[in-house]
Coordinates of C-alpha atoms and ligand atoms in Angstrom, one line a residue:
X1 CA 86.3 -39.3 251.8
X2 CA 87.5 -40.8 248.5
X3 CA 85.1 -42.0 245.8
X4 CA 85.9 -45.7 246.4
X5 CA 85.0 -45.5 250.1
X6 CA 81.6 -44.3 249.4
X7 CA 78.9 -46.9 250.3
X8 CA 76.4 -47.6 247.4
X9 CA 73.7 -45.6 248.9
X10 CA 75.9 -42.6 249.5
X11 CA 76.8 -42.4 245.8
X12 CA 75.5 -39.5 243.8
X13 CA 74.0 -41.9 241.2
X14 CA 72.1 -43.6 243.8
X15 CA 70.8 -40.4 245.5
X16 CA 69.7 -39.1 241.9
X17 CA 67.8 -42.5 241.5
X18 CA 66.1 -41.9 245.0
X19 CA 65.0 -38.5 243.9
X20 CA 63.9 -39.7 240.6
X21 CA 62.0 -42.5 242.1
X22 CA 59.9 -40.0 244.2
X23 CA 59.1 -38.2 241.0
X24 CA 57.9 -41.2 239.0
X25 CA 56.9 -43.8 241.5
X26 CA 53.1 -43.2 240.7
X27 CA 53.5 -42.8 237.1
X28 CA 51.3 -45.3 235.3
X29 CA 52.3 -47.4 232.2
X30 CA 49.0 -46.3 230.7
X31 CA 50.3 -42.8 230.7
X32 CA 53.8 -43.5 229.6
X33 CA 52.5 -45.3 226.7
X34 CA 49.9 -42.6 225.9
X35 CA 52.7 -39.9 226.1
X36 CA 55.0 -41.8 223.7
X37 CA 53.4 -43.9 221.1
X38 CA 56.9 -45.3 219.9
X39 CA 57.8 -46.4 223.5
X40 CA 57.2 -50.1 222.5
X41 CA 59.7 -49.8 219.8
X42 CA 62.3 -47.4 221.4
X43 CA 62.4 -49.3 224.8
X44 CA 63.6 -52.5 223.3
X45 CA 67.2 -54.0 222.7
X46 CA 68.3 -56.7 220.5
X47 CA 71.6 -58.7 220.6
X48 CA 72.7 -62.2 219.6
X49 CA 69.2 -62.8 218.0
X50 CA 67.5 -62.1 221.4
X51 CA 65.0 -59.4 221.5
X52 CA 64.3 -57.8 225.0
X53 CA 61.2 -55.6 225.2
X54 CA 61.7 -53.5 228.5
X55 CA 59.1 -51.0 227.6
X56 CA 56.5 -52.3 230.0
X57 CA 58.6 -51.4 232.9
X58 CA 58.0 -48.4 235.2
X59 CA 60.9 -46.4 233.9
X60 CA 61.5 -43.4 231.7
X61 CA 64.4 -42.8 229.5
X62 CA 65.6 -40.6 232.5
X63 CA 65.4 -43.8 234.7
X64 CA 67.6 -45.7 232.3
X65 CA 70.1 -42.9 232.1
X66 CA 70.5 -42.8 235.9
X67 CA 70.7 -46.5 236.2
X68 CA 73.5 -46.6 233.6
X69 CA 75.1 -43.7 235.6
X70 CA 75.0 -45.9 238.6
X71 CA 76.6 -48.8 236.7
X72 CA 79.4 -46.5 235.6
X73 CA 79.9 -44.9 238.9
X74 CA 80.2 -48.3 240.7
X75 CA 82.8 -49.4 238.3
X76 CA 80.9 -52.2 236.6
X77 CA 83.1 -51.7 233.4
X78 CA 86.4 -52.5 235.4
X79 CA 84.7 -55.4 237.1
X80 CA 83.7 -56.9 233.8
X81 CA 87.2 -56.5 232.5
X82 CA 88.6 -58.0 235.7
X83 CA 86.5 -61.2 235.4
X84 CA 87.4 -61.7 231.6
X85 CA 91.1 -61.1 232.6
X86 CA 91.0 -63.9 235.2
X87 CA 91.5 -61.6 238.1
X88 CA 90.6 -63.3 241.5
X89 CA 87.4 -61.5 242.0
X90 CA 86.0 -64.1 244.0
X91 CA 87.7 -62.4 247.1
X92 CA 86.5 -64.7 250.0
X93 CA 87.6 -67.8 248.2
X94 CA 90.6 -66.2 246.5
X95 CA 89.6 -67.5 243.1
X96 CA 89.3 -66.3 239.6
X97 CA 85.8 -66.5 238.3
X98 CA 86.0 -67.8 234.7
X99 CA 83.2 -69.6 233.3
X100 CA 83.5 -67.5 230.4
X101 CA 86.9 -69.4 229.5
X102 CA 84.7 -72.5 229.4
X103 CA 83.2 -71.3 226.1
X104 CA 86.2 -69.3 224.7
X105 CA 87.4 -70.4 221.3
X106 CA 90.5 -72.6 221.0
X107 CA 92.8 -69.6 220.1
X108 CA 91.8 -67.4 222.9
X109 CA 94.2 -66.9 225.9
X110 CA 93.0 -66.5 229.4
X111 CA 95.6 -66.5 232.3
X112 CA 95.2 -67.9 235.7
X113 CA 98.2 -67.6 237.7
X114 CA 100.2 -66.9 234.6
X115 CA 98.9 -70.0 232.8
X116 CA 96.5 -70.0 229.7
X117 CA 93.6 -72.1 230.7
X118 CA 92.0 -72.4 227.3
X119 CA 94.1 -75.3 226.1
X120 CA 93.1 -77.2 229.3
X121 CA 89.4 -76.3 228.6
X122 CA 89.6 -77.8 225.0
X123 CA 91.5 -81.0 226.1
X124 CA 88.6 -81.8 228.4
X125 CA 86.0 -81.0 225.8
X126 CA 87.9 -83.3 223.3
X127 CA 88.0 -86.0 225.9
X128 CA 84.1 -85.5 226.5
X129 CA 83.6 -85.6 222.7
X130 CA 85.4 -88.9 222.5
X131 CA 83.8 -90.5 225.4
X132 CA 80.2 -89.3 224.5
X133 CA 80.7 -90.5 221.0
X134 CA 81.7 -93.8 222.1
X135 CA 78.7 -94.1 224.5
X136 CA 76.2 -92.9 221.8
X137 CA 77.6 -95.2 219.2
X138 CA 77.4 -98.3 221.3
X139 CA 81.3 -98.6 221.2
X140 CA 81.6 -98.2 225.0
X141 CA 80.4 -101.3 226.6
X142 CA 79.3 -102.2 229.9
X143 CA 81.0 -104.9 232.0
X144 CA 78.9 -107.6 230.4
X145 CA 79.4 -106.4 227.0
X146 CA 76.0 -104.8 226.5
X147 CA 75.8 -101.3 225.2
X148 CA 74.9 -98.4 227.6
X149 CA 71.2 -97.4 227.3
X150 CA 70.7 -95.5 230.5
X151 CA 72.6 -92.6 232.0
X152 CA 72.2 -91.3 235.5
X153 CA 73.7 -88.0 236.6
X154 CA 74.3 -87.9 240.2
X155 CA 74.9 -84.5 241.6
X156 CA 73.3 -81.7 243.6
X157 CA 73.1 -77.8 243.2
X158 CA 75.1 -76.7 240.2
X159 CA 76.2 -80.4 239.6
X160 CA 72.5 -81.1 239.0
X161 CA 70.5 -78.2 238.1
X162 CA 72.4 -77.3 234.9
X163 CA 72.5 -80.9 233.7
X164 CA 68.8 -81.5 234.4
X165 CA 67.7 -78.0 233.0
X166 CA 69.8 -78.4 229.9
X167 CA 68.6 -82.0 229.3
X168 CA 64.9 -80.9 229.7
X169 CA 65.5 -77.7 227.4
X170 CA 67.3 -79.6 224.7
X171 CA 65.3 -82.9 224.9
X172 CA 64.1 -82.2 221.4
X173 CA 67.7 -82.6 220.2
X174 CA 68.6 -85.6 222.4
X175 CA 69.1 -89.2 221.4
X176 CA 65.8 -90.9 222.5
X177 CA 67.4 -94.4 222.4
X178 CA 69.0 -93.2 225.6
X179 CA 67.2 -92.8 228.9
X180 CA 68.4 -90.0 231.1
X181 CA 67.7 -89.7 234.8
X182 CA 69.1 -87.1 237.5
X183 CA 69.6 -88.0 241.0
X184 CA 70.2 -85.2 243.5
X185 CA 68.3 -85.7 246.8
X186 CA 69.7 -87.7 249.6
X187 CA 66.1 -88.9 250.0
X188 CA 66.3 -92.7 249.2
X189 CA 63.3 -92.3 247.0
X190 CA 65.2 -90.3 244.5
X191 CA 67.8 -93.0 243.7
X192 CA 65.2 -95.7 244.1
X193 CA 62.8 -94.4 241.6
X194 CA 65.7 -93.5 239.0
X195 CA 66.9 -97.1 239.0
X196 CA 63.9 -99.1 239.8
X197 CA 63.2 -100.1 236.1
X198 CA 66.7 -100.1 234.9
X199 CA 69.1 -102.8 233.9
X200 CA 72.4 -102.3 235.7
X201 CA 74.2 -103.9 232.7
X202 CA 73.1 -101.0 230.6
X203 CA 73.6 -98.2 233.0
X204 CA 76.1 -95.5 233.3
X205 CA 76.5 -93.2 236.2
X206 CA 78.1 -89.9 235.9
X207 CA 79.0 -88.9 239.4
X208 CA 79.2 -84.9 239.1
X209 CA 80.7 -83.1 242.0
X210 CA 83.1 -80.3 242.0
X211 CA 84.5 -81.1 245.6
X212 CA 83.5 -84.8 245.4
X213 CA 82.8 -84.5 249.3
X214 CA 79.1 -83.3 249.1
X215 CA 77.2 -85.6 251.4
X216 CA 74.1 -86.1 249.1
X217 CA 76.2 -87.0 246.0
X218 CA 78.7 -89.3 247.9
X219 CA 75.8 -91.1 249.6
X220 CA 73.9 -91.5 246.5
X221 CA 76.9 -92.6 244.5
X222 CA 77.9 -95.3 247.0
X223 CA 74.1 -96.6 247.0
X224 CA 74.2 -96.5 243.2
X225 CA 77.5 -98.7 243.3
X226 CA 75.8 -101.1 245.6
X227 CA 72.9 -101.2 243.1
X228 CA 75.2 -101.9 240.2
X229 CA 77.2 -104.5 241.9
X230 CA 74.2 -106.3 243.3
X231 CA 73.0 -106.5 239.8
X232 CA 76.2 -107.5 238.1
X233 CA 77.3 -110.4 240.7
X234 CA 79.4 -108.3 242.9
X235 CA 82.5 -108.0 240.8
X236 CA 84.0 -104.6 241.7
X237 CA 85.9 -104.4 238.4
X238 CA 82.5 -103.5 236.8
X239 CA 82.7 -100.0 238.4
X240 CA 85.2 -99.0 235.7
X241 CA 82.7 -99.6 233.0
X242 CA 79.6 -98.1 234.6
X243 CA 81.0 -95.1 236.7
X244 CA 82.6 -91.9 235.5
X245 CA 83.3 -88.8 237.4
X246 CA 83.3 -85.0 236.9
X247 CA 85.3 -83.1 239.5
X248 CA 88.0 -80.9 240.4
X249 CA 89.3 -83.5 243.0
X250 CA 91.1 -86.5 241.4
X251 CA 92.2 -87.7 244.9
X252 CA 88.7 -88.0 246.1
X253 CA 87.7 -89.6 242.8
X254 CA 90.4 -92.2 243.1
X255 CA 89.5 -92.8 246.7
X256 CA 85.8 -93.6 245.7
X257 CA 87.2 -96.2 243.3
X258 CA 86.7 -94.5 239.9
X259 CA 89.7 -94.8 237.6
X260 CA 90.9 -91.2 237.1
X261 CA 91.2 -92.0 233.3
X262 CA 87.4 -91.9 233.5
X263 CA 87.4 -88.6 235.2
X264 CA 86.5 -85.3 233.4
X265 CA 88.3 -82.4 235.1
X266 CA 87.3 -78.8 235.8
X267 CA 88.8 -76.2 237.9
X268 CA 88.4 -74.1 241.1
X269 CA 87.7 -71.1 239.0
X270 CA 84.4 -72.5 237.8
X271 CA 81.7 -71.9 240.4
X272 CA 79.2 -74.8 240.8
X273 CA 76.3 -72.6 239.6
X274 CA 78.2 -71.4 236.6
X275 CA 79.5 -74.9 235.6
X276 CA 77.1 -76.3 233.0
X277 CA 79.5 -75.5 230.3
X278 CA 82.2 -77.4 232.0
X279 CA 82.6 -81.0 232.2
X280 CA 79.4 -80.9 234.5
X281 CA 77.8 -80.8 231.0
X282 CA 79.0 -84.3 230.3
X283 CA 75.4 -85.7 230.7
X284 CA 74.1 -82.9 228.3
X285 CA 76.8 -83.9 225.7
X286 CA 75.8 -87.5 226.2
X287 CA 72.2 -86.6 225.5
X288 CA 72.6 -84.2 222.5
X289 CA 75.9 -85.1 221.0
X290 CA 79.1 -82.9 220.8
X291 CA 78.0 -80.9 217.8
X292 CA 74.9 -79.5 219.7
X293 CA 77.0 -79.1 222.9
X294 CA 79.5 -77.0 220.9
X295 CA 76.7 -75.0 219.4
X296 CA 75.5 -74.4 223.0
X297 CA 79.0 -73.2 224.1
X298 CA 79.0 -70.8 221.0
X299 CA 75.8 -69.3 222.0
X300 CA 77.2 -68.7 225.5
X301 CA 80.4 -67.1 224.0
X302 CA 78.4 -64.8 221.8
X303 CA 76.5 -63.5 224.8
X304 CA 79.7 -63.2 226.8
X305 CA 81.1 -61.2 224.0
X306 CA 78.0 -59.0 223.9
X307 CA 78.2 -58.5 227.7
X308 CA 82.1 -57.7 227.6
X309 CA 81.8 -55.1 224.7
X310 CA 78.3 -53.6 224.2
X311 CA 77.6 -50.2 225.6
X312 CA 75.6 -50.4 228.7
X313 CA 72.4 -48.8 227.3
X314 CA 72.2 -51.6 224.7
X315 CA 73.7 -54.3 226.8
X316 CA 71.2 -56.9 227.5
X317 CA 72.4 -58.4 230.5
X318 CA 73.2 -54.9 232.1
X319 CA 69.8 -53.7 231.3
X320 CA 68.2 -56.7 232.9
X321 CA 70.4 -56.4 235.9
X322 CA 69.7 -52.6 236.2
X323 CA 66.0 -53.2 236.0
X324 CA 66.2 -55.8 238.7
X325 CA 68.0 -53.2 241.0
X326 CA 65.5 -50.5 240.2
X327 CA 62.6 -52.8 241.5
X328 CA 64.5 -54.4 244.4
X329 CA 66.0 -51.4 246.0
X330 CA 63.6 -48.5 244.9
X331 CA 60.2 -50.2 244.6
X332 CA 61.2 -52.5 247.4
X333 CA 59.9 -55.6 245.5
X334 CA 60.9 -59.0 247.0
X335 CA 60.6 -61.3 244.2
X336 CA 61.0 -61.8 240.4
X337 CA 58.8 -64.3 238.5
X338 CA 60.3 -66.1 235.5
X339 CA 57.7 -67.3 233.1
X340 CA 59.0 -69.2 230.2
X341 CA 56.3 -69.9 227.5
X342 CA 58.3 -72.9 226.4
X343 CA 57.5 -76.2 227.9
X344 CA 61.1 -77.5 227.3
X345 CA 62.2 -74.7 229.7
X346 CA 60.2 -76.1 232.6
X347 CA 63.3 -76.5 234.8
X348 CA 64.7 -73.0 233.8
X349 CA 63.1 -71.3 236.8
X350 CA 64.6 -73.7 239.3
X351 CA 68.1 -73.3 237.6
X352 CA 67.7 -69.6 237.9
X353 CA 67.1 -69.9 241.5
X354 CA 70.5 -71.4 242.3
X355 CA 72.2 -69.1 239.9
X356 CA 70.6 -65.9 241.2
X357 CA 69.9 -66.6 244.9
X358 CA 73.2 -68.4 245.7
X359 CA 75.0 -65.6 243.9
X360 CA 73.4 -62.6 245.3
X361 CA 71.8 -63.7 248.5
X362 CA 74.4 -61.8 250.6
X363 CA 74.2 -59.4 253.3
X364 CA 77.8 -58.0 253.5
X365 CA 79.7 -56.1 250.9
X366 CA 83.3 -57.2 249.7
X367 CA 84.9 -55.3 252.5
X368 CA 82.7 -57.1 255.2
X369 CA 80.3 -54.3 256.1
X370 CA 76.6 -54.8 256.0
X371 CA 75.0 -53.7 252.8
X372 CA 72.8 -50.6 252.9
X373 CA 70.2 -51.8 250.6
X374 CA 68.4 -55.0 249.5
X375 CA 70.3 -57.4 247.4
X376 CA 69.2 -60.5 245.5
X377 CA 65.4 -61.0 245.2
X378 CA 63.7 -64.3 245.3
X379 CA 63.3 -65.9 241.9
X380 CA 60.5 -68.3 241.2
X381 CA 58.2 -69.3 238.3
X382 CA 56.6 -72.1 236.2
X383 CA 56.2 -72.4 232.5
X384 CA 53.2 -70.6 230.9
X385 CA 50.3 -71.1 230.4
X386 CA 50.1 -73.3 233.5
X387 CA 50.9 -70.5 235.9
X388 CA 48.1 -68.4 234.6
X389 CA 45.7 -70.8 236.2
X390 CA 47.3 -70.7 239.5
X391 CA 49.4 -68.0 240.8
X392 CA 48.9 -65.2 238.2
X393 CA 45.9 -64.1 240.1
X394 CA 48.2 -62.6 242.8
X395 CA 50.4 -61.0 240.2
X396 CA 47.4 -59.3 238.7
X397 CA 45.4 -58.4 241.6
X398 CA 47.3 -59.0 244.9
X399 CA 48.9 -56.2 246.9
X400 CA 52.5 -57.0 246.1
X401 CA 54.5 -55.8 243.0
X402 CA 56.1 -58.8 241.2
X403 CA 58.3 -57.8 238.2
X404 CA 58.0 -60.7 235.6
X405 CA 60.3 -62.0 233.0
X406 CA 58.3 -63.5 230.0
X407 CA 60.4 -65.7 227.6
X408 CA 58.9 -66.8 224.4
X409 CA 59.9 -68.2 221.0
X410 CA 58.5 -67.5 217.5
X411 CA 58.6 -71.0 216.4
X412 CA 57.4 -74.3 218.2
X413 CA 59.8 -77.4 218.0
X414 CA 56.6 -79.5 217.9
X415 CA 54.2 -77.6 215.8
X416 CA 50.6 -78.8 216.3
X417 CA 47.8 -76.8 214.6
X418 CA 47.0 -73.6 216.3
X419 CA 48.7 -74.3 219.6
X420 CA 51.7 -72.0 219.2
X421 CA 49.7 -68.9 218.2
X422 CA 47.4 -69.7 221.2
X423 CA 50.6 -69.9 223.3
X424 CA 52.0 -66.7 222.2
X425 CA 48.8 -64.9 222.3
X426 CA 48.8 -65.6 226.1
X427 CA 52.2 -64.3 226.6
X428 CA 51.2 -60.9 224.9
X429 CA 48.0 -60.9 226.7
X430 CA 49.4 -61.4 230.1
X431 CA 52.0 -58.6 229.7
X432 CA 49.4 -56.2 228.3
X433 CA 47.0 -57.0 231.1
X434 CA 49.5 -56.5 233.8
X435 CA 50.8 -53.2 232.4
X436 CA 47.4 -51.6 231.4
X437 CA 44.9 -53.3 233.5
X438 CA 41.2 -52.4 233.4
X439 CA 39.9 -49.4 235.0
X440 CA 36.7 -49.0 237.3
X441 CA 35.2 -46.9 234.5
X442 CA 35.9 -49.7 231.9
X443 CA 34.5 -52.5 234.2
X444 CA 31.2 -50.3 234.8
X445 CA 31.0 -49.5 231.2
X446 CA 30.6 -53.2 230.6
X447 CA 27.5 -53.2 232.8
X448 CA 29.1 -54.8 235.9
X449 CA 27.0 -54.1 238.9
X450 CA 28.6 -51.6 241.4
X451 CA 29.1 -54.2 244.2
X452 CA 31.1 -56.4 241.9
X453 CA 33.1 -53.7 240.0
X454 CA 35.9 -53.4 242.5
X455 CA 36.5 -57.1 242.2
X456 CA 36.8 -56.9 238.5
X457 CA 39.2 -53.9 238.5
X458 CA 42.9 -54.6 237.3
X459 CA 45.0 -51.7 238.5
X460 CA 47.7 -52.5 236.0
X461 CA 51.1 -50.8 236.1
X462 CA 52.6 -54.1 237.0
X463 CA 56.0 -54.4 235.2
X464 CA 57.3 -57.0 232.9
X465 CA 60.2 -57.8 230.4
X466 CA 59.5 -59.9 227.4
X467 CA 62.4 -61.8 225.9
X468 CA 61.7 -63.1 222.4
X469 CA 63.7 -65.3 220.1
X470 CA 63.2 -67.4 217.1
X471 CA 63.4 -71.0 218.5
X472 CA 65.0 -72.9 221.5
X473 CA 68.1 -74.3 219.9
X474 CA 71.3 -75.4 221.9
X475 CA 72.8 -72.0 220.8
X476 CA 69.7 -70.0 222.0
X477 CA 69.9 -71.8 225.4
X478 CA 73.5 -70.8 225.7
X479 CA 72.6 -67.2 225.0
X480 CA 69.7 -67.2 227.3
X481 CA 71.7 -68.7 230.2
X482 CA 74.5 -66.4 229.7
X483 CA 72.0 -63.5 229.6
X484 CA 71.1 -64.2 233.2
X485 CA 74.6 -65.1 234.4
X486 CA 75.8 -61.6 233.4
X487 CA 72.8 -59.9 234.7
X488 CA 73.4 -61.5 238.1
X489 CA 77.0 -60.2 237.7
X490 CA 75.9 -56.9 236.9
X491 CA 73.8 -56.8 240.1
X492 CA 76.5 -58.2 242.3
X493 CA 79.0 -55.6 241.0
X494 CA 76.8 -52.7 241.9
X495 CA 75.9 -54.1 245.2
X496 CA 79.6 -54.7 245.7
X497 CA 79.1 -58.2 247.0
X498 CA 80.8 -61.4 246.3
X499 CA 78.6 -63.2 243.8
X500 CA 80.8 -66.3 243.7
X501 CA 80.9 -67.5 247.1
X502 CA 78.2 -69.5 249.1
X503 CA 79.1 -69.4 252.8
X504 CA 75.4 -69.5 253.7
X505 CA 75.1 -73.1 252.9
X506 CA 77.9 -74.1 255.4
X507 CA 76.3 -74.0 258.8
X508 CA 73.5 -76.3 257.9
X509 CA 75.9 -78.7 256.5
X510 CA 78.0 -78.7 259.7
X511 CA 75.0 -79.1 262.0
X512 CA 73.7 -82.0 259.9
X513 CA 77.0 -83.8 260.2
X514 CA 76.7 -83.4 264.1
X515 CA 73.2 -84.8 264.2
X516 CA 73.6 -87.7 261.9
X517 CA 75.5 -89.9 264.5
X518 CA 72.7 -89.0 267.0
X519 CA 70.1 -90.6 264.7
X520 CA 72.3 -93.5 263.5
X521 CA 75.0 -94.6 265.9
X522 CA 73.8 -93.3 269.3
X523 CA 70.1 -93.5 269.2
X524 CA 69.8 -93.5 273.1
X525 CA 72.4 -90.7 273.7
X526 CA 71.5 -87.5 275.5
X527 CA 70.8 -84.7 272.8
X528 CA 72.2 -81.3 273.7
X529 CA 70.7 -78.9 271.2
X530 CA 67.9 -76.4 271.7
X531 CA 64.7 -77.7 273.1
X532 CA 63.0 -77.7 269.8
X533 CA 65.6 -79.6 268.0
X534 CA 66.1 -82.0 271.1
X535 CA 62.3 -82.7 270.9
X536 CA 62.3 -83.3 267.2
X537 CA 65.3 -85.8 267.4
X538 CA 63.6 -87.8 270.2
X539 CA 60.4 -87.9 268.3
X540 CA 62.0 -89.1 265.2
X541 CA 64.1 -91.7 267.2
X542 CA 60.6 -93.0 268.3
X543 CA 59.0 -92.9 264.9
X544 CA 61.9 -94.8 263.3
X545 CA 61.6 -97.3 266.1
X546 CA 65.2 -97.1 267.5
X547 CA 64.1 -95.6 270.8
X548 CA 61.2 -95.9 273.2
Ligands
F6P1 O1 76.0 -76.4 248.9 C1 76.1 -75.6 247.8 C2 76.9 -76.1 246.8 O2 78.3 -76.0 247.3 C3 76.6 -75.5 245.5 O3 77.2 -74.2 245.4 C4 77.2 -76.5 244.6 O4 76.7 -76.3 243.2 C5 76.7 -77.7 245.1 O5 76.8 -77.5 246.6 C6 77.3 -79.1 244.8 O6 78.7 -79.1 245.1 P1 79.6 -80.1 244.4 O7 79.6 -80.1 243.0 O8 80.9 -79.9 245.1 O9 79.1 -81.6 245.0

């Protein structure tokens, strides 16, 4: 058997990790820190002004060496090079994966099918800059001659989560004279609430959809157009001043009625969940201006370069990815909690859910055989300190092991007395409590009665990373997102899965298309699904009043 034919779990590096796991699985972080007083300093890495403390993980230096061996043996370096070179590494869709080209400097050259894509990227960025400057300055007028004061991004998945996360994350830098809303759900309420207090004459819709065929987005975009035309006297000419599109599909944009000169293009080598630095970021640029947007791109690019060039043992995304594999595949953990101690990052966990779970929620390898180990874990989280007063109980004392990523900044963007010290004291306290806990002896030593003592024991040995940076800026956001993008890449490469397709979302879409006419056009028709679905459809028909 050749080396390349080996499955992941047959590899020597994997087997060494299995044997190593048996040796260290019960080692306690208390012991590891006691044995090496410099652990906290040595098990840390810094790049692009991001500091990653990974010392509170259940690893030794040997573990890290073995994990790096795994990365090398599975060909991570070659996979990284292939992505940056523009190879079609998204095999099932026969596409290159080049979000890194979206933040490459003007003079760079990255070829797709023999053509340098970087000039195209910068041409679109120039067009976005021109447009957003005109809107922000009031030069771009609505149909009635009034300036734009409201921007509504209509999109879903990667065409929503990146824009809304970035808007929330960078609100501090945004133009507060403009109101931003994000509509994604096909639930009528989403659009109704987003528009209810706005004046159509001052509202711009950015219809963001890679394919321009997505049911939710197209439905919302049509209803938004109706809302606009109702408010502006029905003259369809108004659409041109109030609708712009972001898409790869010019034909569909034109079909919708948006002038393609008001379309901002991107390309099939940009995955939806990797698109926030493409024209999908138009709403972000409208909010924060082009200078801040370019600063964000620069942050992404710095992390891209770090990922491409740094040795694995000091490579932040590689380390984060490898630690994720260590827990998911050896400790059999099911989830990862992402806990930003920065209010502006409140949508970051939701953004990461699509990035990580749509990318690595795969059960077959690139050659179509079933994977031999668990792949992408479930990501979830909430900003601190709120989570401490709800779900942290389970992380501290529940029966499941939940690796945590704490994210914090040295400076608040809105300093208020003692708040920031208190916030940061909580981050450090949480990771300390998780790692070291409180023993039965300590609890008893505090005079706790015997019957109560077991309830007050913290086992500890619960792992976490802490990511610390100076302050949340556009540049820093870029670095942070790219850090996670590339840690997802690292894991996908080692699991040998296609992190860039999303076939798992298809079946539900197809079935919904089949059910829609059964609810709308043929309310009395016989339904031919399984008995549960049939029953639910009949009951819904009654509830909505179209059938007896
Ligand atoms: O259904 C999943 C998905 O294809 C995502 O991958 C994508 O981000 C989202 O839908 C939206 O797609 P589009 O930008 O084409 O509307």
